[in-house]
mmCIF file of C-alpha atoms in Angstrom:
data_model
loop_
_atom_site.group_PDB
_atom_site.id
_atom_site.type_symbol
_atom_site.label_atom_id
_atom_site.label_comp_id
_atom_site.label_asym_id
_atom_site.label_seq_id
_atom_site.Cartn_x
_atom_site.Cartn_y
_atom_site.Cartn_z
ATOM 1 C CA UNK A 180 80.867 3.078 66.231
ATOM 2 C CA UNK A 181 77.810 1.525 64.679
ATOM 3 C CA UNK A 182 74.964 3.004 62.675
ATOM 4 C CA UNK A 183 72.587 2.246 65.543
ATOM 5 C CA UNK A 184 74.784 4.093 68.055
ATOM 6 C CA UNK A 185 75.162 7.150 65.791
ATOM 7 C CA UNK A 186 71.416 7.363 65.211
ATOM 8 C CA UNK A 187 70.903 7.041 68.955
ATOM 9 C CA UNK A 188 73.128 9.959 70.060
ATOM 10 C CA UNK A 189 72.313 12.327 67.142
ATOM 11 C CA UNK A 190 68.582 11.955 67.601
ATOM 12 C CA UNK A 191 66.356 13.018 64.727
ATOM 13 C CA UNK A 192 64.254 10.679 62.688
ATOM 14 C CA UNK A 193 65.439 7.315 61.377
ATOM 15 C CA UNK A 194 63.743 7.236 57.940
ATOM 16 C CA UNK A 195 65.424 3.992 56.989
ATOM 17 C CA UNK A 196 67.047 1.586 59.480
ATOM 18 C CA UNK A 197 69.582 -0.052 57.148
ATOM 19 C CA UNK A 198 71.927 -2.281 59.066
ATOM 20 C CA UNK A 199 72.079 -0.795 62.577
ATOM 21 C CA UNK A 200 74.895 -3.125 63.673
ATOM 22 C CA UNK A 201 77.259 -2.071 60.844
ATOM 23 C CA UNK A 202 80.433 -0.342 61.911
ATOM 24 C CA UNK A 203 81.065 3.124 60.408
ATOM 25 C CA UNK A 204 84.680 3.593 59.438
ATOM 26 C CA UNK A 205 84.776 7.237 58.445
ATOM 27 C CA UNK A 206 82.729 10.312 57.516
ATOM 28 C CA UNK A 207 82.329 12.794 54.761
ATOM 29 C CA UNK A 208 80.149 15.898 54.354
ATOM 30 C CA UNK A 209 79.132 17.676 51.251
ATOM 31 C CA UNK A 210 76.367 18.499 48.785
ATOM 32 C CA UNK A 211 78.222 18.172 45.482
ATOM 33 C CA UNK A 212 77.563 14.669 44.211
ATOM 34 C CA UNK A 213 80.699 14.397 42.108
ATOM 35 C CA UNK A 214 82.812 15.482 44.977
ATOM 36 C CA UNK A 215 81.350 12.716 47.139
ATOM 37 C CA UNK A 216 81.762 10.249 44.262
ATOM 38 C CA UNK A 217 85.413 11.091 44.019
ATOM 39 C CA UNK A 218 86.327 11.611 47.639
ATOM 40 C CA UNK A 219 84.208 9.354 49.882
ATOM 41 C CA UNK A 220 85.796 6.210 51.290
ATOM 42 C CA UNK A 221 83.759 3.030 51.372
ATOM 43 C CA UNK A 222 82.039 2.313 54.649
ATOM 44 C CA UNK A 223 81.826 6.007 55.562
ATOM 45 C CA UNK A 224 78.680 7.871 56.604
ATOM 46 C CA UNK A 225 77.682 10.842 54.437
ATOM 47 C CA UNK A 226 76.239 14.114 55.769
ATOM 48 C CA UNK A 227 74.376 16.294 53.243
ATOM 49 C CA UNK A 228 71.412 18.562 52.790
ATOM 50 C CA UNK A 229 70.655 17.039 49.379
ATOM 51 C CA UNK A 230 67.492 14.939 49.629
ATOM 52 C CA UNK A 231 66.626 13.359 46.268
ATOM 53 C CA UNK A 232 67.011 9.999 44.517
ATOM 54 C CA UNK A 233 70.545 10.593 43.253
ATOM 55 C CA UNK A 234 71.775 10.659 46.776
ATOM 56 C CA UNK A 235 70.934 6.937 46.952
ATOM 57 C CA UNK A 236 72.686 6.336 43.621
ATOM 58 C CA UNK A 237 75.939 7.814 44.965
ATOM 59 C CA UNK A 238 75.631 6.019 48.326
ATOM 60 C CA UNK A 239 75.069 2.676 46.567
ATOM 61 C CA UNK A 240 77.923 3.093 44.101
ATOM 62 C CA UNK A 241 80.395 4.184 46.860
ATOM 63 C CA UNK A 242 79.113 1.794 49.523
ATOM 64 C CA UNK A 243 78.140 4.491 52.044
ATOM 65 C CA UNK A 244 75.855 2.697 54.516
ATOM 66 C CA UNK A 245 74.473 5.764 56.366
ATOM 67 C CA UNK A 246 73.158 8.987 54.937
ATOM 68 C CA UNK A 247 72.504 11.836 57.450
ATOM 69 C CA UNK A 248 70.273 14.523 56.001
ATOM 70 C CA UNK A 249 70.907 17.721 57.960
ATOM 71 C CA UNK A 250 69.141 21.037 58.702
ATOM 72 C CA UNK A 251 65.684 19.632 59.075
ATOM 73 C CA UNK A 252 65.358 18.322 55.525
ATOM 74 C CA UNK A 253 63.685 14.998 54.995
ATOM 75 C CA UNK A 254 64.192 12.261 52.407
ATOM 76 C CA UNK A 255 61.227 11.932 50.027
ATOM 77 C CA UNK A 256 59.503 8.540 49.688
ATOM 78 C CA UNK A 257 61.317 7.526 46.542
ATOM 79 C CA UNK A 258 64.659 8.042 48.266
ATOM 80 C CA UNK A 259 63.712 6.055 51.409
ATOM 81 C CA UNK A 260 62.316 3.285 49.251
ATOM 82 C CA UNK A 261 65.452 3.006 47.265
ATOM 83 C CA UNK A 262 67.656 3.117 50.373
ATOM 84 C CA UNK A 263 65.497 0.425 52.040
ATOM 85 C CA UNK A 264 65.976 -1.821 49.001
ATOM 86 C CA UNK A 265 69.750 -1.242 49.178
ATOM 87 C CA UNK A 266 70.026 -1.593 52.985
ATOM 88 C CA UNK A 267 71.200 1.980 53.435
ATOM 89 C CA UNK A 268 70.253 3.832 56.616
ATOM 90 C CA UNK A 269 68.801 7.302 56.366
ATOM 91 C CA UNK A 270 68.698 9.616 59.363
ATOM 92 C CA UNK A 271 67.212 13.093 59.063
ATOM 93 C CA UNK A 272 68.230 15.526 61.828
ATOM 94 C CA UNK A 273 67.360 19.154 62.696
ATOM 95 C CA UNK A 274 71.049 19.985 63.333
ATOM 96 C CA UNK A 275 73.138 21.706 60.662
ATOM 97 C CA UNK A 276 75.893 19.827 58.832
ATOM 98 C CA UNK A 277 78.397 21.624 60.995
ATOM 99 C CA UNK A 278 76.688 20.577 64.202
ATOM 100 C CA UNK A 279 76.543 17.001 63.080
ATOM 101 C CA UNK A 280 80.231 17.003 62.116
ATOM 102 C CA UNK A 281 81.197 18.596 65.412
ATOM 103 C CA UNK A 282 79.200 16.043 67.440
ATOM 104 C CA UNK A 283 80.622 13.074 65.490
ATOM 105 C CA UNK A 284 84.164 14.388 65.919
ATOM 106 C CA UNK A 285 83.596 14.997 69.646
ATOM 107 C CA UNK A 286 82.585 11.327 69.943
ATOM 108 C CA UNK A 287 85.712 10.198 68.210
ATOM 109 C CA UNK A 288 84.677 9.566 64.663
ATOM 110 C CA UNK A 289 87.428 10.805 62.348
ATOM 111 C CA UNK A 290 86.964 11.624 58.647
ATOM 112 C CA UNK B 224 85.682 -15.505 30.491
ATOM 113 C CA UNK B 225 85.100 -16.823 26.972
ATOM 114 C CA UNK B 226 82.807 -14.399 25.155
ATOM 115 C CA UNK B 227 82.800 -10.658 25.961
ATOM 116 C CA UNK B 228 79.880 -9.379 28.021
ATOM 117 C CA UNK B 229 78.276 -6.383 26.380
ATOM 118 C CA UNK B 230 75.881 -4.141 28.301
ATOM 119 C CA UNK B 231 74.032 -1.274 26.596
ATOM 120 C CA UNK B 232 71.737 1.330 28.149
ATOM 121 C CA UNK B 233 69.637 4.010 26.608
ATOM 122 C CA UNK B 234 69.825 7.049 28.918
ATOM 123 C CA UNK B 235 67.083 9.671 28.704
ATOM 124 C CA UNK B 236 67.956 13.323 28.642
ATOM 125 C CA UNK B 237 67.002 15.554 31.605
ATOM 126 C CA UNK B 238 65.623 12.615 33.631
ATOM 127 C CA UNK B 239 67.730 13.104 36.748
ATOM 128 C CA UNK B 240 65.841 10.573 38.785
ATOM 129 C CA UNK B 241 66.808 7.436 36.873
ATOM 130 C CA UNK B 242 70.503 8.330 36.726
ATOM 131 C CA UNK B 243 72.591 5.732 38.479
ATOM 132 C CA UNK B 244 70.586 2.698 37.396
ATOM 133 C CA UNK B 245 72.842 1.777 34.496
ATOM 134 C CA UNK B 246 76.011 2.357 36.543
ATOM 135 C CA UNK B 247 74.728 0.204 39.329
ATOM 136 C CA UNK B 248 73.926 -2.535 36.878
ATOM 137 C CA UNK B 249 77.412 -2.385 35.389
ATOM 138 C CA UNK B 250 78.998 -2.458 38.896
ATOM 139 C CA UNK B 251 76.879 -5.452 39.950
ATOM 140 C CA UNK B 252 77.766 -7.324 36.761
ATOM 141 C CA UNK B 253 81.489 -6.832 37.423
ATOM 142 C CA UNK B 254 81.032 -7.893 41.099
ATOM 143 C CA UNK B 255 79.274 -11.074 39.899
ATOM 144 C CA UNK B 256 82.234 -11.762 37.633
ATOM 145 C CA UNK B 257 84.503 -11.633 40.614
ATOM 146 C CA UNK B 258 86.290 -8.390 39.761
ATOM 147 C CA UNK B 259 88.010 -6.690 42.751
ATOM 148 C CA UNK B 260 85.953 -4.141 44.664
ATOM 149 C CA UNK B 261 88.426 -1.322 44.072
ATOM 150 C CA UNK B 262 88.103 -1.806 40.256
ATOM 151 C CA UNK B 263 84.292 -2.047 40.643
ATOM 152 C CA UNK B 264 84.250 1.260 42.450
ATOM 153 C CA UNK B 265 86.387 2.969 39.808
ATOM 154 C CA UNK B 266 84.160 1.673 37.022
ATOM 155 C CA UNK B 267 81.066 2.761 38.996
ATOM 156 C CA UNK B 268 82.424 6.326 39.350
ATOM 157 C CA UNK B 269 83.229 6.500 35.623
ATOM 158 C CA UNK B 270 79.869 5.092 34.610
ATOM 159 C CA UNK B 271 77.859 7.304 36.903
ATOM 160 C CA UNK B 272 79.620 10.481 35.835
ATOM 161 C CA UNK B 273 79.147 9.530 32.207
ATOM 162 C CA UNK B 274 75.530 8.749 32.778
ATOM 163 C CA UNK B 275 74.937 12.094 34.505
ATOM 164 C CA UNK B 276 76.674 13.868 31.679
ATOM 165 C CA UNK B 277 74.322 12.238 29.186
ATOM 166 C CA UNK B 278 71.338 13.342 31.308
ATOM 167 C CA UNK B 279 72.534 16.918 31.991
ATOM 168 C CA UNK B 280 74.451 17.839 28.848
ATOM 169 C CA UNK B 281 73.917 15.278 26.162
ATOM 170 C CA UNK B 282 70.147 15.340 25.865
ATOM 171 C CA UNK B 283 70.300 11.634 26.492
ATOM 172 C CA UNK B 284 72.434 9.010 24.751
ATOM 173 C CA UNK B 285 73.826 5.520 24.981
ATOM 174 C CA UNK B 286 76.120 4.071 27.679
ATOM 175 C CA UNK B 287 77.890 0.875 26.803
ATOM 176 C CA UNK B 288 80.142 -1.483 28.822
ATOM 177 C CA UNK B 289 82.167 -4.151 27.047
ATOM 178 C CA UNK B 290 83.735 -6.575 29.520
ATOM 179 C CA UNK B 291 86.491 -8.882 28.295
ATOM 180 C CA UNK B 292 89.056 -11.091 30.079
ATOM 181 C CA UNK B 293 91.250 -8.290 31.369
ATOM 182 C CA UNK B 294 89.373 -5.025 30.975
ATOM 183 C CA UNK B 295 86.118 -3.127 30.783
ATOM 184 C CA UNK B 296 85.647 -0.587 28.059
ATOM 185 C CA UNK B 297 82.997 2.062 28.610
ATOM 186 C CA UNK B 298 81.581 4.192 25.845
ATOM 187 C CA UNK B 299 79.166 7.117 26.296
ATOM 188 C CA UNK B 300 77.719 8.573 23.169
ATOM 189 C CA UNK B 301 75.297 11.404 22.612
ATOM 190 C CA UNK B 302 73.974 13.588 19.818
ATOM 191 C CA UNK B 303 73.842 16.649 21.995
ATOM 192 C CA UNK B 304 75.323 20.093 21.601
ATOM 193 C CA UNK B 305 78.930 18.978 21.729
ATOM 194 C CA UNK B 306 81.835 20.530 23.639
ATOM 195 C CA UNK B 307 83.386 23.639 22.138
ATOM 196 C CA UNK B 308 86.540 23.542 24.237
ATOM 197 C CA UNK B 309 87.476 20.083 25.570
ATOM 198 C CA UNK B 310 90.453 21.329 27.483
ATOM 199 C CA UNK B 311 88.279 23.744 29.363
ATOM 200 C CA UNK B 312 85.622 21.022 29.987
ATOM 201 C CA UNK B 313 88.366 18.843 31.505
ATOM 202 C CA UNK B 314 89.327 21.575 33.992
ATOM 203 C CA UNK B 315 88.160 20.883 37.518
ATOM 204 C CA UNK B 316 85.521 23.380 38.550
ATOM 205 C CA UNK B 317 84.408 24.385 35.061
ATOM 206 C CA UNK B 318 80.803 23.551 34.334
ATOM 207 C CA UNK B 319 78.017 24.592 32.023
ATOM 208 C CA UNK B 320 75.243 22.870 34.008
ATOM 209 C CA UNK B 321 71.993 24.708 34.554
ATOM 210 C CA UNK B 322 71.028 26.353 37.868
ATOM 211 C CA UNK B 323 68.514 23.581 38.468
ATOM 212 C CA UNK B 324 71.163 20.877 38.039
ATOM 213 C CA UNK B 325 73.538 22.750 40.345
ATOM 214 C CA UNK B 326 70.919 23.009 43.076
ATOM 215 C CA UNK B 327 70.655 19.244 42.994
ATOM 216 C CA UNK B 328 74.374 18.893 43.605
ATOM 217 C CA UNK B 329 75.444 18.374 39.996
ATOM 218 C CA UNK B 330 77.537 20.722 37.934
ATOM 219 C CA UNK B 331 80.508 20.798 40.269
ATOM 220 C CA UNK B 332 82.856 20.672 37.244
ATOM 221 C CA UNK B 333 84.275 17.411 38.520
ATOM 222 C CA UNK B 334 82.563 14.840 36.304
ATOM 223 C CA UNK B 335 85.054 14.619 33.440
ATOM 224 C CA UNK B 336 88.088 14.985 35.772
ATOM 225 C CA UNK B 337 86.681 12.152 37.959
ATOM 226 C CA UNK B 338 86.290 9.978 34.882
ATOM 227 C CA UNK B 339 89.860 10.650 33.717
ATOM 228 C CA UNK B 340 91.330 10.092 37.133
ATOM 229 C CA UNK B 341 89.685 6.633 37.503
ATOM 230 C CA UNK B 342 90.458 5.504 33.889
ATOM 231 C CA UNK B 343 93.512 3.603 32.702
ATOM 232 C CA UNK B 344 92.842 4.857 29.178
ATOM 233 C CA UNK B 345 90.628 7.853 28.435
ATOM 234 C CA UNK B 346 89.605 9.647 25.311
ATOM 235 C CA UNK B 347 86.898 12.171 24.385
ATOM 236 C CA UNK B 348 85.822 13.345 20.951
ATOM 237 C CA UNK B 349 83.323 16.037 20.373
ATOM 238 C CA UNK B 350 81.952 18.204 17.662
ATOM 239 C CA UNK B 351 79.731 21.227 18.242
ATOM 240 C CA UNK B 352 76.249 20.600 17.017
ATOM 241 C CA UNK B 353 76.914 16.906 16.439
ATOM 242 C CA UNK B 354 77.564 15.288 19.807
ATOM 243 C CA UNK B 355 80.209 13.787 22.056
ATOM 244 C CA UNK B 356 81.838 10.333 22.403
ATOM 245 C CA UNK B 357 83.643 9.368 25.524
ATOM 246 C CA UNK B 358 85.875 6.254 25.862
ATOM 247 C CA UNK B 359 87.222 4.935 29.074
ATOM 248 C CA UNK B 360 89.030 1.635 29.754
ATOM 249 C CA UNK B 361 89.852 0.105 33.110
ATOM 250 C CA UNK B 362 92.148 -2.896 33.367
ATOM 251 C CA UNK B 363 91.332 -5.497 36.013
ATOM 252 C CA UNK B 364 94.874 -6.328 37.046
ATOM 253 C CA UNK B 365 95.994 -2.764 37.641
ATOM 254 C CA UNK B 366 95.302 -1.075 40.972
#
């Protein structure tokens, strides 16, 4: 499933479009940056409630093309600017991390 | 590759927001040199964790990458408080990061273990009150 499709069915606000046609191959959820650095697989989306510049650093280094910021948090301007320059999509949604995970799993996206 | 490529970055202490810039630069340099993406990712993880450690714990320091024919050697050096018990610091889950750093998602106690796991050669030397030196080597032909 593509970034565009995921943003479509989850709703929320696309703060950075990234590459909407890019296929997402997996998913990971977590707020500990070192955990994501160690465990995320390239090409996965990342669900978190962290919303600061280092989120972009981790996404760039691990090649995570979609960041979903959950629980109504929003990316600050410096984060969206960095993501825009790196072609990373940012979606902020009102749903909790759990709800986002459940919805993605229901639609067939496996971790 | 004839001459080694040497990259050196001064990392400021407590400036969380610039962390990642040096690691990204090192990763992009390796990519440009045609190094495999799995190696680039391993080096990126090591460099980022080392960079974050310099920011959070070291009070700033220097991150170096020396790229030769078959390997990249990373060195992170600071003149911070040092590590009293290296074995403890290497234990997954152990962290001395501040509450503020933890709220930002740092201080999971996974930085040094992540570095070791992704290194082919790893060494850390520290003296309390003097500082810490971390060495990590990744070979390009190993997977």
